[in-house]
CSV table of C-alpha atoms in Angstrom, one decimal:
chain,number,residue,atom,x,y,z
A,62,MET,CA,155.5,112.6,48.3
A,63,LYS,CA,154.5,109.6,50.3
A,64,SER,CA,157.1,107.1,51.6
A,65,ALA,CA,157.1,103.5,50.4
A,66,ARG,CA,155.9,102.4,53.8
A,67,SER,CA,153.0,104.8,54.1
A,68,ALA,CA,152.0,104.1,50.5
A,69,LYS,CA,151.5,100.4,51.3
A,70,LEU,CA,149.1,101.1,54.2
A,71,ARG,CA,145.7,100.8,52.7
A,72,SER,CA,142.9,101.1,55.4
A,73,ILE,CA,139.3,100.1,55.5
A,74,THR,CA,136.7,101.2,58.2
A,75,TYR,CA,133.7,99.2,59.2
A,76,THR,CA,130.9,100.7,61.3
A,77,SER,CA,128.5,97.7,61.2
A,78,GLY,CA,128.1,94.2,59.7
A,79,SER,CA,128.1,90.5,60.6
A,80,ASN,CA,130.4,87.7,59.4
A,81,LEU,CA,132.2,90.0,57.0
A,82,GLU,CA,135.0,88.7,54.7
A,83,LEU,CA,137.9,91.2,54.8
A,84,PRO,CA,139.4,91.9,51.3
A,85,GLU,CA,143.0,90.9,51.1
A,86,GLU,CA,144.3,94.2,49.7
A,87,TYR,CA,144.0,96.1,52.9
A,88,ASP,CA,146.7,96.6,55.6
A,89,VAL,CA,144.8,98.4,58.3
A,90,LEU,CA,141.3,97.6,59.7
A,91,LYS,CA,139.4,100.2,61.7
A,92,ILE,CA,136.2,99.2,63.6
A,93,ARG,CA,134.0,102.1,64.7
A,94,GLY,CA,130.7,100.2,65.6
A,95,SER,CA,129.5,96.6,66.0
A,96,VAL,CA,131.3,94.4,63.5
A,97,SER,CA,132.1,90.7,63.2
A,98,ILE,CA,134.8,89.3,60.8
A,99,LEU,CA,134.4,85.8,59.6
A,100,SER,CA,137.6,85.3,57.7
A,101,ALA,CA,141.2,85.0,59.0
A,102,VAL,CA,143.0,88.3,58.8
A,103,HIS,CA,146.7,89.2,58.2
A,104,LEU,CA,147.2,92.9,58.7
A,105,ASN,CA,149.6,95.6,59.7
A,106,ARG,CA,147.2,97.2,62.2
A,107,ILE,CA,143.8,96.7,63.8
A,108,SER,CA,142.1,99.5,65.7
A,109,THR,CA,138.7,98.9,67.4
A,110,HIS,CA,136.5,101.6,68.9
A,111,GLY,CA,133.3,99.7,69.5
A,112,TYR,CA,132.6,95.9,69.4
A,113,GLY,CA,134.8,93.8,67.2
A,114,LEU,CA,134.4,90.0,67.0
A,115,PHE,CA,136.9,87.9,65.1
A,116,ARG,CA,135.8,84.4,64.4
A,117,SER,CA,139.1,83.1,62.8
A,118,GLN,CA,142.8,83.6,63.3
A,119,VAL,CA,144.2,87.1,63.6
A,120,THR,CA,147.8,87.9,62.6
A,121,VAL,CA,148.7,91.5,63.0
A,122,GLU,CA,151.7,93.7,63.8
A,123,GLU,CA,149.7,96.1,66.1
A,124,LEU,CA,146.3,95.5,67.7
A,125,HIS,CA,144.8,98.5,69.6
A,126,SER,CA,141.5,98.0,71.4
A,127,TRP,CA,139.6,100.9,72.9
A,128,GLY,CA,136.2,99.1,73.1
A,129,ALA,CA,135.2,95.5,73.4
A,130,CYS,CA,137.1,93.0,71.3
A,131,VAL,CA,136.8,89.2,71.1
A,132,ILE,CA,139.1,86.8,69.1
A,133,GLU,CA,137.7,83.3,69.0
A,134,ASP,CA,140.8,81.8,67.5
A,135,CYS,CA,144.6,82.4,67.9
A,136,CYS,CA,146.0,85.9,67.9
A,137,GLN,CA,149.5,86.4,66.7
A,138,ALA,CA,150.8,90.0,67.2
A,139,LYS,CA,154.0,92.0,67.9
A,140,GLN,CA,152.2,94.6,70.0
A,141,LEU,CA,148.9,94.6,71.8
A,142,LEU,CA,147.4,97.6,73.5
A,143,ASN,CA,144.1,97.1,75.4
A,144,ASN,CA,142.3,100.1,76.9
A,145,GLY,CA,138.9,98.3,77.0
A,146,SER,CA,137.8,94.7,77.3
A,147,LEU,CA,139.7,92.1,75.3
A,148,LYS,CA,139.0,88.3,75.2
A,149,LEU,CA,141.4,85.9,73.5
A,150,ASP,CA,141.3,82.1,73.0
A,151,THR,CA,145.0,81.9,72.6
A,152,GLY,CA,147.7,84.4,72.0
A,153,HIS,CA,151.4,84.5,70.8
A,154,ILE,CA,152.2,88.2,71.3
A,155,THR,CA,155.5,89.9,71.8
A,156,SER,CA,154.4,92.8,74.0
A,157,VAL,CA,151.1,93.1,75.9
A,158,VAL,CA,150.0,96.4,77.6
A,159,SER,CA,146.5,96.4,79.1
A,160,SER,CA,144.8,99.0,81.2
A,161,GLY,CA,141.3,97.4,81.1
A,162,ASN,CA,139.9,93.9,81.3
A,163,LEU,CA,142.0,91.1,79.7
A,164,THR,CA,140.7,87.5,79.4
A,165,ILE,CA,142.7,84.6,78.1
A,166,LYS,CA,140.5,81.5,77.6
A,167,TYR,CA,143.4,79.0,77.1
A,168,LEU,CA,147.0,80.2,76.7
A,169,LEU,CA,148.9,83.5,76.3
A,170,LYS,CA,152.6,83.4,75.5
A,171,THR,CA,154.4,86.8,75.5
A,172,GLU,CA,157.8,88.4,76.1
A,173,ASP,CA,156.5,91.3,78.2
A,174,LEU,CA,153.1,91.6,80.0
A,175,SER,CA,152.2,94.8,81.7
A,176,ALA,CA,148.6,95.0,83.0
A,177,ILE,CA,146.9,97.6,85.2
A,178,GLY,CA,143.3,96.5,85.8
A,179,MET,CA,141.7,93.1,85.7
A,180,ILE,CA,143.1,89.9,84.2
A,181,HIS,CA,141.7,86.4,83.9
A,182,GLY,CA,143.5,83.5,82.3
A,183,LYS,CA,143.9,79.8,82.2
A,184,GLU,CA,147.6,79.8,81.5
A,185,ILE,CA,150.1,82.7,80.9
A,186,HIS,CA,153.7,82.4,80.0
A,187,ALA,CA,155.7,85.6,80.1
A,188,LYS,CA,159.4,86.5,80.4
A,189,GLN,CA,158.5,89.6,82.3
A,190,CYS,CA,155.2,90.2,84.1
A,191,LEU,CA,154.1,93.4,85.8
A,192,LEU,CA,150.5,93.3,87.3
A,193,LYS,CA,148.9,96.2,89.1
A,194,LEU,CA,145.5,94.9,90.3
A,195,SER,CA,142.5,97.2,90.3
A,196,SER,CA,140.1,94.4,91.3
A,197,GLU,CA,140.0,90.6,91.8
A,198,SER,CA,141.9,88.8,89.1
A,199,LYS,CA,142.4,85.1,88.4
A,200,ILE,CA,145.2,83.1,86.6
A,201,GLU,CA,145.3,79.4,87.0
A,202,ARG,CA,148.9,79.0,85.9
A,203,LEU,CA,151.5,81.8,85.6
A,204,VAL,CA,155.0,80.9,84.4
A,205,THR,CA,157.5,83.7,84.1
A,206,GLU,CA,161.1,84.6,84.5
A,207,LYS,CA,160.5,87.8,86.5
A,208,ALA,CA,157.2,88.9,88.0
A,209,GLN,CA,156.0,91.8,90.1
A,210,ILE,CA,152.5,91.7,91.4
A,211,SER,CA,150.9,94.5,93.5
A,212,LYS,CA,147.7,96.4,93.8
A,213,ASP,CA,146.9,99.6,91.8
A,214,GLN,CA,147.0,102.5,94.2
A,215,LYS,CA,145.1,104.9,92.0
A,216,SER,CA,141.9,103.0,91.0
A,217,LEU,CA,138.8,102.8,93.3
A,218,SER,CA,137.0,99.5,93.5
A,219,LEU,CA,134.5,97.8,95.9
A,220,LEU,CA,136.1,94.5,95.0
A,221,LYS,CA,139.2,93.1,96.6
A,222,LYS,CA,142.4,94.0,94.8
A,223,ARG,CA,144.1,90.6,94.7
A,224,LEU,CA,145.3,87.9,92.4
A,225,LEU,CA,144.0,84.3,92.8
A,226,CYS,CA,146.3,81.6,91.4
A,227,GLU,CA,146.7,77.8,91.5
A,228,TYR,CA,150.4,77.9,90.4
A,229,ILE,CA,153.1,80.5,90.0
A,230,LYS,CA,156.6,79.7,88.8
A,231,GLY,CA,159.5,82.1,88.1
A,232,GLN,CA,163.1,82.9,88.6
A,233,GLN,CA,162.6,86.2,90.5
A,234,LEU,CA,159.2,86.7,92.1
A,235,TYR,CA,157.8,89.7,94.0
A,236,LEU,CA,154.3,89.0,95.2
A,237,SER,CA,151.8,91.0,97.1
A,238,TYR,CA,148.0,90.8,97.3
A,239,THR,CA,148.3,87.3,95.9
A,240,HIS,CA,146.6,84.1,97.0
A,241,ALA,CA,148.2,80.9,95.5
A,242,ASP,CA,148.3,77.2,96.1
A,243,ILE,CA,151.9,76.7,94.9
A,244,VAL,CA,154.6,79.3,94.4
A,245,GLU,CA,157.9,78.0,92.9
A,246,GLY,CA,160.9,80.2,92.3
A,247,ASP,CA,164.6,80.9,92.7
A,248,THR,CA,164.4,84.2,94.6
A,249,VAL,CA,160.9,84.9,96.1
A,250,ILE,CA,159.7,87.9,98.0
A,251,ILE,CA,156.3,87.4,99.6
A,252,ASP,CA,155.2,90.9,100.6
A,253,LYS,CA,152.0,92.0,102.4
A,254,ASN,CA,148.5,90.5,102.0
A,255,CYS,CA,149.5,87.2,100.5
A,256,SER,CA,148.2,83.7,101.3
A,257,ILE,CA,150.4,80.9,100.0
A,258,HIS,CA,149.9,77.2,100.7
A,259,THR,CA,153.3,75.9,99.6
A,260,LEU,CA,156.4,77.9,98.7
A,261,TYR,CA,159.3,76.2,96.9
A,262,TYR,CA,162.6,78.1,96.5
A,263,THR,CA,166.1,77.3,95.4
A,264,GLU,CA,168.2,80.4,96.4
A,265,ASP,CA,166.4,82.8,98.8
A,266,TYR,CA,163.0,83.9,100.1
A,267,ARG,CA,161.5,86.5,102.4
A,268,ILE,CA,158.0,86.6,103.9
A,269,SER,CA,156.2,89.7,105.2
A,270,PRO,CA,154.7,89.3,108.7
A,271,LYS,CA,151.5,90.6,107.0
A,272,SER,CA,151.3,87.5,104.9
A,273,GLU,CA,150.6,83.8,105.5
A,274,VAL,CA,152.7,80.9,104.1
A,275,HIS,CA,151.7,77.4,105.3
A,276,GLN,CA,154.9,75.6,104.3
A,277,VAL,CA,158.3,76.5,102.8
A,278,ILE,CA,160.4,73.9,101.1
A,279,ARG,CA,163.9,74.3,99.7
A,280,ARG,CA,164.8,72.6,96.4
A,281,GLU,CA,168.2,72.0,94.9
A,282,LYS,CA,168.8,73.4,91.4
C-alpha cells in the first residue's frame, strides 16, 4: 500500500516540445530531451537529463540538473543539485550543490553554496560558501558569513584555476587563487596565489608570502 506522500507524487516526462504549458495536477517533472516550458511551475521535484528551458518562474522543492538547464525568471527552491550546466536569472535557494557550470545572471541568495567547477555570477549572497575552482570563475560581488575558496586538485584544466571578483565581504574568509579589488572581513586569511588591491579587516588577518595585497586597512566594528 502506497504512503500518503508517495501517492501524491504524480510525475510527467517530456522528451521534446517548445513553449509547453505544464498541467497543474503534476508534482514531478522529468525532462529527457529538448524541452521548453512556457508557464510558471510549482512542483515537488524537477529532474533534467537533456536541455530544459523555463521561461517563467520556477518554484520547486528539489531541482536536479544533469544536462543543460536555463531558467529565465526567478527560481525558488529548497535544494538545487547541478551536475551539468545551469543558468539562472535570480535564485532564492536554501542549499546549492554544483559540480558543473553554474551561471547567475543577476542575484543568488542561499544558505549554503558548495561548488566544485566553474561559477559565474553578478551577485551572490550565501551564509556559507565553499568553492573549489576547476577553471577561471567570475563573481562581481560575493557577500557571505563564512567562505573558503581554493582550487580543485583533482580536475585537469588548461585554464587558470582562479576566482575573479570585484568585491568580497564576509565574517570569516579563507581565500586562495583569488583576484579581487576589495576584500572586507572580520578575520581574513589570504593564502597562496591571491592578488588583492585593498583588504579591510576588523579583527585579524594573515597574508601568504605567495600572495600580493596592495594595501591593508583596519576598520573598527
